[in-house]
Amino acid sequence: MRTLKLVLVLMLTTFGIASAQQKQKSLATVKISTPTVQCESCKNRIEKYLSREEGVETSKVDFKKHVTTVKYWTDRTNVENIKTAIANCGYDADNVTANNESYQRLPLCCKKPEDGGGMPDKKH
C-alpha cells in the first residue's frame, strides 16, 4: 500500500511539472517601431538577422509603416532581446538606439537622411 501511494504521488508530481512547463512555452507577437528602416535592403537585412536569433519564430518588416512584427517563444527570449538584436543590426528599435559600429557598416541607402543616406526622391 505504501508503494502504491508513493507511485501515485510521483505520477502527480511529474504531471504537475509537465503542465507547468507547457504553460511557460507560449508564442507571443510584438510590434516594434523601427523608424530608420527605409528600403527593401533594410527589410531583408533585419529579417535575416532575426531569423538567426534564439527564440524568434518569424519576423516581418514593413518599411513603409516603419514597423517590425516578430513572433517569438517567451521561454527562449523577450522583447528587449529582440530590440537589442535589431539595434545590433544597425537600426533603431523603439527606445533602443542602433549600434554605432553596425550602423556605420550599412550601405548609404540604409542610413538616415541627416547622414547623407536615404532613398532618392522620385520626381514624376
Coordinates of C-alpha atoms in Angstrom, one line a residue:
M1 CA 0.0 0.0 0.0
R2 CA 2.8 2.3 0.8
T3 CA 4.5 1.7 -2.5
L4 CA 1.2 2.4 -4.3
K5 CA 0.9 5.8 -2.6
L6 CA 4.5 6.7 -3.4
V7 CA 4.0 5.8 -7.1
L8 CA 0.7 7.9 -7.2
V9 CA 2.5 10.9 -5.6
L10 CA 5.4 10.6 -8.1
M11 CA 3.0 10.5 -11.0
L12 CA 1.0 13.5 -9.8
T13 CA 4.2 15.5 -9.3
T14 CA 5.5 14.6 -12.7
F15 CA 2.2 15.6 -14.3
G16 CA 2.3 18.9 -12.4
I17 CA 5.8 19.7 -13.5
A18 CA 5.0 18.8 -17.1
S19 CA 1.9 21.0 -17.2
A20 CA 3.8 23.9 -15.6
Q21 CA 6.4 23.7 -18.3
Q22 CA 3.7 23.7 -21.0
K23 CA 2.3 27.0 -19.7
Q24 CA 5.7 28.7 -19.9
K25 CA 6.1 27.8 -23.6
S26 CA 4.0 30.2 -25.5
L27 CA 4.3 32.1 -28.8
A28 CA 3.9 35.9 -28.4
T29 CA 3.8 38.6 -31.0
V30 CA 5.2 42.1 -30.7
K31 CA 5.2 45.1 -32.9
I32 CA 8.4 47.2 -32.7
S33 CA 8.8 50.7 -34.1
T34 CA 11.8 50.7 -36.5
P35 CA 11.8 54.4 -37.8
T36 CA 15.2 54.1 -39.5
V37 CA 14.2 51.3 -41.8
Q38 CA 13.8 52.7 -45.3
C39 CA 14.0 50.2 -48.1
E40 CA 13.8 46.5 -49.2
S41 CA 17.5 46.1 -48.3
C42 CA 16.9 47.2 -44.7
K43 CA 13.9 44.8 -44.5
N44 CA 15.9 41.8 -45.8
R45 CA 18.8 42.6 -43.5
I46 CA 16.7 42.7 -40.3
E47 CA 14.6 39.6 -41.2
K48 CA 17.8 37.6 -42.0
Y49 CA 19.4 38.8 -38.8
L50 CA 16.4 38.0 -36.6
S51 CA 16.0 34.5 -38.3
R52 CA 19.2 33.6 -36.5
E53 CA 18.1 34.9 -33.1
E54 CA 17.4 32.3 -30.4
G55 CA 13.6 32.1 -29.8
V56 CA 12.4 34.1 -32.8
E57 CA 9.9 32.2 -34.8
T58 CA 9.2 34.7 -37.6
S59 CA 9.7 38.4 -38.4
K60 CA 8.2 40.7 -40.9
V61 CA 9.4 44.2 -41.5
D62 CA 7.1 46.8 -43.1
F63 CA 9.5 49.5 -44.2
K64 CA 6.7 51.8 -45.4
K65 CA 5.0 51.9 -42.0
H66 CA 8.3 51.5 -40.1
V67 CA 7.1 48.6 -38.0
T68 CA 8.7 45.2 -37.4
T69 CA 6.4 42.4 -36.3
V70 CA 8.1 39.5 -34.5
K71 CA 6.7 36.2 -33.3
Y72 CA 8.8 34.7 -30.6
W73 CA 8.9 32.0 -27.9
T74 CA 8.5 33.6 -24.5
D75 CA 10.5 30.9 -22.7
R76 CA 13.6 31.5 -25.0
T77 CA 13.7 35.3 -25.5
N78 CA 12.0 38.5 -24.7
V79 CA 11.1 41.8 -26.3
E80 CA 14.2 43.6 -25.0
N81 CA 16.5 40.9 -26.5
I82 CA 14.7 41.4 -29.9
K83 CA 15.1 45.2 -29.8
T84 CA 18.8 44.8 -28.9
A85 CA 19.2 42.4 -31.9
I86 CA 17.6 44.9 -34.2
A87 CA 19.9 47.6 -32.8
N88 CA 22.9 45.3 -33.2
C89 CA 21.9 45.1 -36.9
G90 CA 22.3 48.8 -37.2
Y91 CA 18.7 50.1 -36.8
D92 CA 16.8 51.9 -34.1
A93 CA 14.1 49.8 -32.4
D94 CA 11.6 51.6 -30.2
N95 CA 13.7 53.1 -27.4
V96 CA 16.9 51.2 -28.2
T97 CA 19.4 53.2 -30.4
A98 CA 21.2 51.5 -33.2
N99 CA 24.7 50.1 -32.5
N100 CA 27.0 52.8 -34.0
E101 CA 29.6 50.4 -35.4
S102 CA 26.8 48.3 -37.2
Y103 CA 25.1 51.5 -38.4
Q104 CA 28.4 52.7 -40.0
R105 CA 28.6 49.4 -42.0
L106 CA 25.2 49.9 -43.5
P107 CA 25.0 50.8 -47.2
L108 CA 24.4 54.5 -47.9
C109 CA 20.7 54.0 -48.9
C110 CA 20.0 52.5 -45.5
K111 CA 21.5 55.3 -43.4
K112 CA 19.5 58.3 -42.0
P113 CA 18.9 61.2 -44.4
E114 CA 20.8 63.5 -41.9
D115 CA 23.9 61.3 -42.5
G116 CA 23.6 61.6 -46.3
G117 CA 21.6 58.4 -46.8
G118 CA 18.1 57.5 -47.6
M119 CA 16.3 56.7 -50.7
P120 CA 16.4 59.3 -53.5
D121 CA 13.2 61.2 -54.1
K122 CA 11.2 60.1 -57.1
K123 CA 10.0 63.1 -59.2
H124 CA 7.1 62.5 -61.5

